[in-house]
mmCIF file with all atom_site columns, C-alpha atoms in Angstrom:
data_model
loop_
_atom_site.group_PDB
_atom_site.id
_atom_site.type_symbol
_atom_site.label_atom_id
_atom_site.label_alt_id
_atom_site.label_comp_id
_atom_site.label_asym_id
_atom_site.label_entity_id
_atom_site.label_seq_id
_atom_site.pdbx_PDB_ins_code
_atom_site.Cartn_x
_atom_site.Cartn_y
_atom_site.Cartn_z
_atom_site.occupancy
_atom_site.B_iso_or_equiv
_atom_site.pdbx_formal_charge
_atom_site.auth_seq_id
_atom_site.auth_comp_id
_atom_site.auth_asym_id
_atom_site.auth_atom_id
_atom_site.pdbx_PDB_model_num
ATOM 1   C CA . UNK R 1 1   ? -48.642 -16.548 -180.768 1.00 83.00 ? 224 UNK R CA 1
ATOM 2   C CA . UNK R 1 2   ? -47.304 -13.488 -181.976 1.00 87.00 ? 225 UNK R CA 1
ATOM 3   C CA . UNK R 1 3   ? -44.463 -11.064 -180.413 1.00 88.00 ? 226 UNK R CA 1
ATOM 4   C CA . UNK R 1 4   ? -44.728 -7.359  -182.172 1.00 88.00 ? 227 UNK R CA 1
ATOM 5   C CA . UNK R 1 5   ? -41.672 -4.889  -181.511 1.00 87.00 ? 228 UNK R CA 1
ATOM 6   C CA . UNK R 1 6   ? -40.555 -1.614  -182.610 1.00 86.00 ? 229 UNK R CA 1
ATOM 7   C CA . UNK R 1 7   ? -36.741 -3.174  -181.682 1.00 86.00 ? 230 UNK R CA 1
ATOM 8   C CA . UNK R 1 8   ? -35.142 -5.508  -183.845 1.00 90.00 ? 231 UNK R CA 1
ATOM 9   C CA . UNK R 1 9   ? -32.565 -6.297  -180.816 1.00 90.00 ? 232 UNK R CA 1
ATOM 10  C CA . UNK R 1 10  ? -35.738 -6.881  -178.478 1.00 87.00 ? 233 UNK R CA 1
ATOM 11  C CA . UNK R 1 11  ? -37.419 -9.405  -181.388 1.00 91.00 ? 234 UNK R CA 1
ATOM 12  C CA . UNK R 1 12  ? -33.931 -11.301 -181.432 1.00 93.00 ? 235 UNK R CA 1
ATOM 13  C CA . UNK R 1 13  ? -33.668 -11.373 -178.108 1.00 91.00 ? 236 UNK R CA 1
ATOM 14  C CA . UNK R 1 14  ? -37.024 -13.190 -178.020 1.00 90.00 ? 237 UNK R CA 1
ATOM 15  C CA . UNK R 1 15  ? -36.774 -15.343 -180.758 1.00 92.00 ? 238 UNK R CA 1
ATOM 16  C CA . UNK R 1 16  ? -33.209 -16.557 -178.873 1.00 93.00 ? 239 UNK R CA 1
ATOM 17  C CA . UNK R 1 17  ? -35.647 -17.691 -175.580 1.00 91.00 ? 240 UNK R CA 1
ATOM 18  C CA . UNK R 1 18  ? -38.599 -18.903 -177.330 1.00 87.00 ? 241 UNK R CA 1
ATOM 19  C CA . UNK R 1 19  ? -36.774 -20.927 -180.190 1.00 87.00 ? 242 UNK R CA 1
ATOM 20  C CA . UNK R 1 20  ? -38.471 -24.177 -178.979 1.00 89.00 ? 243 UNK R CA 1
ATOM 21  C CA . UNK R 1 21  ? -42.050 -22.432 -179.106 1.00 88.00 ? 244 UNK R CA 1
ATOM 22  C CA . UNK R 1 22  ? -43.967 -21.551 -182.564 1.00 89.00 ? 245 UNK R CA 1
ATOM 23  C CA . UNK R 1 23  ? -43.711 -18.106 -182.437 1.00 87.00 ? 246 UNK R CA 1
ATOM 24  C CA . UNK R 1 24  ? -44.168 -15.347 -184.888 1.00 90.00 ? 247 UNK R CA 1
ATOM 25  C CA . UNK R 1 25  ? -42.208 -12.182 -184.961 1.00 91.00 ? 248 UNK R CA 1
ATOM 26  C CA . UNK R 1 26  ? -43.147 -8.852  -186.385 1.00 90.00 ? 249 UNK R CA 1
ATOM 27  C CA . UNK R 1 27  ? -40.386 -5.627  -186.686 1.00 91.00 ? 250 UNK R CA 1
ATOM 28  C CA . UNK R 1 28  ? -43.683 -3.490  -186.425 1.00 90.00 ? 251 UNK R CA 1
ATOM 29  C CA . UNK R 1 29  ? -44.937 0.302   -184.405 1.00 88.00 ? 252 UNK R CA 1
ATOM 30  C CA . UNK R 1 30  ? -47.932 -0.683  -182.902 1.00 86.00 ? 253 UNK R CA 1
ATOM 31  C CA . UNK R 1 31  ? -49.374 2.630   -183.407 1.00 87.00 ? 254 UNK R CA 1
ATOM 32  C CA . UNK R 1 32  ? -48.348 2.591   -187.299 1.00 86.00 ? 255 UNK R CA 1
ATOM 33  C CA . UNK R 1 33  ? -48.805 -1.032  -188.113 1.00 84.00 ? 256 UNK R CA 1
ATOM 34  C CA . UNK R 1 34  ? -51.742 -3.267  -187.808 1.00 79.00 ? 257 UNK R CA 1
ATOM 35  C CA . UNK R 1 35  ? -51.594 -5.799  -185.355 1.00 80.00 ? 258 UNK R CA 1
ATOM 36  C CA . UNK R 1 36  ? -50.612 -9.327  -187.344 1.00 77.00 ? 259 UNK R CA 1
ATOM 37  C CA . UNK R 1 37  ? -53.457 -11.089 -186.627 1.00 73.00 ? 260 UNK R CA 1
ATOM 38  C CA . UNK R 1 38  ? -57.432 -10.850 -184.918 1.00 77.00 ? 261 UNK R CA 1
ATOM 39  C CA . UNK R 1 39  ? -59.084 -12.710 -182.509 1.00 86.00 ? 262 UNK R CA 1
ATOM 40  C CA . UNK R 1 40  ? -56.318 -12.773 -180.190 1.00 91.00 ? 263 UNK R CA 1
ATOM 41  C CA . UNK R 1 41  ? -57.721 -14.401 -176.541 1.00 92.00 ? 264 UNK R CA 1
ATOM 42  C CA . UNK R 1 42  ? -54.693 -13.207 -174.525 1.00 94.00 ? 265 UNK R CA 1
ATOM 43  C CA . UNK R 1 43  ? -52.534 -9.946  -175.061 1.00 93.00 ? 266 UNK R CA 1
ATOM 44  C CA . UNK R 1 44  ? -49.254 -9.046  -172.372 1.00 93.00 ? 267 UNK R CA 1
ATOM 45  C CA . UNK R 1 45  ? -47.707 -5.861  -172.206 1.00 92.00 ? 268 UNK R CA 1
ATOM 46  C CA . UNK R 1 46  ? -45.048 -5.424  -169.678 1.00 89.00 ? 269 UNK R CA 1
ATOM 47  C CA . UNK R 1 47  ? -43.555 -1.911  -169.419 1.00 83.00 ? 270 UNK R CA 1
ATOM 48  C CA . UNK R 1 48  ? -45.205 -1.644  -172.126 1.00 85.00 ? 271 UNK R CA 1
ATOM 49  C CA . UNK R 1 49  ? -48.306 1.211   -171.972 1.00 86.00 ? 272 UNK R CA 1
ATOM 50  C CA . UNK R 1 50  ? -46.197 3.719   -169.773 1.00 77.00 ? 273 UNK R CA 1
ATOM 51  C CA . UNK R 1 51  ? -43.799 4.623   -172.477 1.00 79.00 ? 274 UNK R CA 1
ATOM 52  C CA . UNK R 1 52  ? -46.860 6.033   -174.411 1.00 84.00 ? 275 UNK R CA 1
ATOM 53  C CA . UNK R 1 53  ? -48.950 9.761   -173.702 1.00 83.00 ? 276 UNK R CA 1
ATOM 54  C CA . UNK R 1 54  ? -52.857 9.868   -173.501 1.00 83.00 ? 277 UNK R CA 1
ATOM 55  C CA . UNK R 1 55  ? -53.413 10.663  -177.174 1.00 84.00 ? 278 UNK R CA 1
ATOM 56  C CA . UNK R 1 56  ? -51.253 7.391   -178.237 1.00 89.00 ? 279 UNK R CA 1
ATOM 57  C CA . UNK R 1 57  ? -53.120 5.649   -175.360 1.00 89.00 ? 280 UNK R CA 1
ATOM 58  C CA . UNK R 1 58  ? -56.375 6.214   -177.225 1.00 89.00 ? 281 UNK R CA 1
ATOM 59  C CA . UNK R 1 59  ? -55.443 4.999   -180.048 1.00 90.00 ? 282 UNK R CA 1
ATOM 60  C CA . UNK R 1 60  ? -53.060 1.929   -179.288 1.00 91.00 ? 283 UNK R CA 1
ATOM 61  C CA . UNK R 1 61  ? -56.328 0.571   -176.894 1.00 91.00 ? 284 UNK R CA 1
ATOM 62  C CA . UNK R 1 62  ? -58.806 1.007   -179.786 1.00 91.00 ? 285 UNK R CA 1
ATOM 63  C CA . UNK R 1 63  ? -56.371 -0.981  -181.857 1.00 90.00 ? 286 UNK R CA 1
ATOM 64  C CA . UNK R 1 64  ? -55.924 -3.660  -179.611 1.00 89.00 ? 287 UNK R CA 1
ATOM 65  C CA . UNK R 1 65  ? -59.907 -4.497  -179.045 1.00 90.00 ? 288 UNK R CA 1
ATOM 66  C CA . UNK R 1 66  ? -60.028 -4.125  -183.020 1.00 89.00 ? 289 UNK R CA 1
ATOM 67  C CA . UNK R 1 67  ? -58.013 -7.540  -182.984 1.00 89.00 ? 290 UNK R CA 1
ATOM 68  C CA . UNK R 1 68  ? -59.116 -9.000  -179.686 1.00 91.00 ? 291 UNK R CA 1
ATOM 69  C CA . UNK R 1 69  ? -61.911 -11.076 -179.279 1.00 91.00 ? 292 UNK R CA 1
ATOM 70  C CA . UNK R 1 70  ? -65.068 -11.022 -176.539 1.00 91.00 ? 293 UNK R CA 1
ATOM 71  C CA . UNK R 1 71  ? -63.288 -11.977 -173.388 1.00 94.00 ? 294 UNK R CA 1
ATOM 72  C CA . UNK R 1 72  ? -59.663 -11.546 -174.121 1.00 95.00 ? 295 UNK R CA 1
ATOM 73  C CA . UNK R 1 73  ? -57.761 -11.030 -171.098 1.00 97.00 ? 296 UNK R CA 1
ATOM 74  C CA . UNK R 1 74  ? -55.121 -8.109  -171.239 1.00 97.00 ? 297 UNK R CA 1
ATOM 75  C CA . UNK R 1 75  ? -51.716 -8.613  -168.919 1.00 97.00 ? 298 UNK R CA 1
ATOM 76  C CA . UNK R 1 76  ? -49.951 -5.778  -167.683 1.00 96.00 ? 299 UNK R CA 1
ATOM 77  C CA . UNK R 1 77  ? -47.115 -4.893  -165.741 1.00 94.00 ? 300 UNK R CA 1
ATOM 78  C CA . UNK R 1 78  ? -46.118 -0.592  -165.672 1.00 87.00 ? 301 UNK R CA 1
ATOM 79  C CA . UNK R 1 79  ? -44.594 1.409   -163.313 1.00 81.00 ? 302 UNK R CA 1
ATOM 80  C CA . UNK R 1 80  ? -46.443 3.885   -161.041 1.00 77.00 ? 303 UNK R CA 1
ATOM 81  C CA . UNK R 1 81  ? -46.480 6.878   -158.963 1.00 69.00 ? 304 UNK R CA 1
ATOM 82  C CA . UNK R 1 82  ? -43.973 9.315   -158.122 1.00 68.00 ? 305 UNK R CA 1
ATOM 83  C CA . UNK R 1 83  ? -40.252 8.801   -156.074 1.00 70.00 ? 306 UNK R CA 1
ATOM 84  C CA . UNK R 1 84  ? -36.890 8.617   -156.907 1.00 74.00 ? 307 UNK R CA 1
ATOM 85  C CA . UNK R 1 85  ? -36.399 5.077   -157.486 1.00 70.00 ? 308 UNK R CA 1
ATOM 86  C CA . UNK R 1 86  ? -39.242 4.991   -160.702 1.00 69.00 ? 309 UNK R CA 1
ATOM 87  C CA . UNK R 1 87  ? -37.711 8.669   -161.699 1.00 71.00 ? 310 UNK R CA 1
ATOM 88  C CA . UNK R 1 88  ? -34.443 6.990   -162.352 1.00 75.00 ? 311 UNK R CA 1
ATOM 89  C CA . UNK R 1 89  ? -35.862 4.110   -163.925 1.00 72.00 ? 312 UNK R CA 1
ATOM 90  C CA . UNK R 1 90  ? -37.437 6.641   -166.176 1.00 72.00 ? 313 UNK R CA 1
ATOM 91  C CA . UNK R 1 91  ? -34.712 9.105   -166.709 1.00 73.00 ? 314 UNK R CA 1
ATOM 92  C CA . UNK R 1 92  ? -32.566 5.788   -167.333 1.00 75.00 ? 315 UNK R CA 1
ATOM 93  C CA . UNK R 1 93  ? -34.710 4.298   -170.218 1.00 69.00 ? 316 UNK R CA 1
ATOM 94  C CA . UNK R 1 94  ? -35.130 7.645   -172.018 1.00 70.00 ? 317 UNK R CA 1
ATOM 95  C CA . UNK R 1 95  ? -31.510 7.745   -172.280 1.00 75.00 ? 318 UNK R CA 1
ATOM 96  C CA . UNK R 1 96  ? -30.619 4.560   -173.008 1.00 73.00 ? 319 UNK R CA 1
ATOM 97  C CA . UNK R 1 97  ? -33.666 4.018   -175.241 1.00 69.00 ? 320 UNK R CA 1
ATOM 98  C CA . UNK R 1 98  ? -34.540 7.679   -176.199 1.00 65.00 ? 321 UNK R CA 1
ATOM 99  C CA . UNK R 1 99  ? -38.653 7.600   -174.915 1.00 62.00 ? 322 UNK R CA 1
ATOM 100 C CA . UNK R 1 100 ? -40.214 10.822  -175.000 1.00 67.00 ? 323 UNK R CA 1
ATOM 101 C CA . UNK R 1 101 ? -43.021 10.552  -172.418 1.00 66.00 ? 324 UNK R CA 1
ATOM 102 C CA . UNK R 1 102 ? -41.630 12.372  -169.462 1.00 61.00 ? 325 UNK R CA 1
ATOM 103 C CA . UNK R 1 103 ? -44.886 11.600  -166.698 1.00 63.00 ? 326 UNK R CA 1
ATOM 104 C CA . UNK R 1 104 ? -47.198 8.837   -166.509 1.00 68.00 ? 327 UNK R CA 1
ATOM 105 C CA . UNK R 1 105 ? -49.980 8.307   -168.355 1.00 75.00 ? 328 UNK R CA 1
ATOM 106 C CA . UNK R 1 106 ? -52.523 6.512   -166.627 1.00 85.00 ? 329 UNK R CA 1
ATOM 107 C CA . UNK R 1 107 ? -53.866 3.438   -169.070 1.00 89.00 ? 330 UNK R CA 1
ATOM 108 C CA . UNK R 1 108 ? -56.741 2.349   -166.798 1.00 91.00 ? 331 UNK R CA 1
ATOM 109 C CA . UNK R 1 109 ? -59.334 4.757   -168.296 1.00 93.00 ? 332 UNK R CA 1
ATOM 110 C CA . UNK R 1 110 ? -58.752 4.147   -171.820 1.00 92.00 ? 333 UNK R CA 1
ATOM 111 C CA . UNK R 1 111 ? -59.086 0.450   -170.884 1.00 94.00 ? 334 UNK R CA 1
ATOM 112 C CA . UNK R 1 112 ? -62.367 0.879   -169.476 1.00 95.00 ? 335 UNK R CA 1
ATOM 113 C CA . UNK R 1 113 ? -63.441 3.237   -171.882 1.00 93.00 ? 336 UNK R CA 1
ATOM 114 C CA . UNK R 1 114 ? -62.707 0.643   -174.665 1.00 93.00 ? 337 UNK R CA 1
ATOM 115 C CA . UNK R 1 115 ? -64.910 -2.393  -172.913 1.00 94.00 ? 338 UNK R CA 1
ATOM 116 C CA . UNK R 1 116 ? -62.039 -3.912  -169.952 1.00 96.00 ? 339 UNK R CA 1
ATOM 117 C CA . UNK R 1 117 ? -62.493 -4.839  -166.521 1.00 96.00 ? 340 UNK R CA 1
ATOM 118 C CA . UNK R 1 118 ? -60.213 -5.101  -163.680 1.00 97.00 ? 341 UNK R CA 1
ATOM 119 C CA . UNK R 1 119 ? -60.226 -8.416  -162.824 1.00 97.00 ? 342 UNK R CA 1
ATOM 120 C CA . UNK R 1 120 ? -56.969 -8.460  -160.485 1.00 98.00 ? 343 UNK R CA 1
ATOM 121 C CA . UNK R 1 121 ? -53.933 -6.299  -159.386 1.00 97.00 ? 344 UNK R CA 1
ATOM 122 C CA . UNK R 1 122 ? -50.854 -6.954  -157.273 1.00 96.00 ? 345 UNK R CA 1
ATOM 123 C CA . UNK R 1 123 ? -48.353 -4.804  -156.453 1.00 94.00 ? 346 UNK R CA 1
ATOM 124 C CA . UNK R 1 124 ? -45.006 -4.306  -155.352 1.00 92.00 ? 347 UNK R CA 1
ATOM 125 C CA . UNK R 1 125 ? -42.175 -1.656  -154.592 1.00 83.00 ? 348 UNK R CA 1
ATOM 126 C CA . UNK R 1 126 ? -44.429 -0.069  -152.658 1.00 84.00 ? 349 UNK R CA 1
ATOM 127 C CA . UNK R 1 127 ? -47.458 0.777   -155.041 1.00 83.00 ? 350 UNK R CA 1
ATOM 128 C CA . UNK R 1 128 ? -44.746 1.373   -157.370 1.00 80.00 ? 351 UNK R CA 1
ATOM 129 C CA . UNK R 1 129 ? -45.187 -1.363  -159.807 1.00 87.00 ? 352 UNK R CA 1
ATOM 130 C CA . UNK R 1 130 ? -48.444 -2.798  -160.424 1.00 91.00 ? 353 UNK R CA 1
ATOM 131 C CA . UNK R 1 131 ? -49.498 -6.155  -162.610 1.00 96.00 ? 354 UNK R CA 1
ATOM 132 C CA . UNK R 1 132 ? -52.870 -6.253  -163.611 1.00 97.00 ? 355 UNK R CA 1
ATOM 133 C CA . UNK R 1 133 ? -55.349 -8.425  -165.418 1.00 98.00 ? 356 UNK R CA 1
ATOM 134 C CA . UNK R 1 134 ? -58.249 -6.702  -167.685 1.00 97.00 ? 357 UNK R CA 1
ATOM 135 C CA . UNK R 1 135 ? -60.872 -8.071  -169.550 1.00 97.00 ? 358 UNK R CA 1
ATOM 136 C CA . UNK R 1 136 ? -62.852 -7.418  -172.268 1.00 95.00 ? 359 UNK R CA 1
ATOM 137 C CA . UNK R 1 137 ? -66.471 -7.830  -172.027 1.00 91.00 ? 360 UNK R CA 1
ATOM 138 C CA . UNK R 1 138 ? -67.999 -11.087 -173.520 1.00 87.00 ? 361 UNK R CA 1
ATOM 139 C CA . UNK R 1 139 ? -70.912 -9.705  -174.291 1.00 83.00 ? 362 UNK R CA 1
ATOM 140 C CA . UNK R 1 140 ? -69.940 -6.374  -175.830 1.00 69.00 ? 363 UNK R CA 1
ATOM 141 C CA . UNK R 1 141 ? -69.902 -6.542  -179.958 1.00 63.00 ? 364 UNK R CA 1
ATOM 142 C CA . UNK R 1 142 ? -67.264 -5.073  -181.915 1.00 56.00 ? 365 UNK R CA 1
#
């Protein structure tokens, strides 16, 4: 398994919860570095893809299937729509951890443009935060 991060706190942070599991950890920018390994069967981003705008979407998603395998499931968890409460969670992290994307950018297109599936969503908040499972098509060649 590997953990990638832009955040050297975040990495630590992770490498203090999974300390009994064989983990690797790579200071990396996903949309700078390559990814650490290929033929990955399982990729989770949580709160991850919403932090990024359409152009970066296009290119982090053609990354990721460049080191996935046929069938690799994709877990996500973002924050959607409009209303206070997600505005504050927004206005909140680009203070705190200066992002620059100021809307959402919807990932589910650039998913399906680069070979995913739907395969589940559940939501909560209201239709304000979504978890979904994508994945990639077993029979599509890469």
């Amino acid at each position: 398994a590997d953990t990638v991060d832009s955040s050297p706190r975040m990495l630590d942070l992770a490498r203090r919860r999974l300390a009994s599991h064989p983990v690797s950890y790579l200071h990396a920018d996903v949309l700078r570095d390559p990814l650490p390994g290929s033929g990955y069967d399982l990729i989770v981003s949580h709160f991850f893809l919403d932090c990024f705008e359409e152009e970066d979407l296009d290119r982090l998603t053609a990354l990721v299937v460049s080191a996935a395998r046929p069938g690799t499931r994709w877990l996500i968890s973002e924050f959607r729509g409009q209303g206070i409460g997600v505005a504050f969670l927004y206005w909140f992290f680009r203070v705190t951890t200066g992002l620059q994307t100021r809307r959402f950018a919807d990932h589910r297109p650039w998913l399906v443009r680069r070979g995913f599936s739907l395969t589940r969503c559940e939501t909560a908040w209201g239709g304000r935060l979504a978890s979904e499972l994508w994945e990639l098509d077993p029979r599509r060649v890469y």
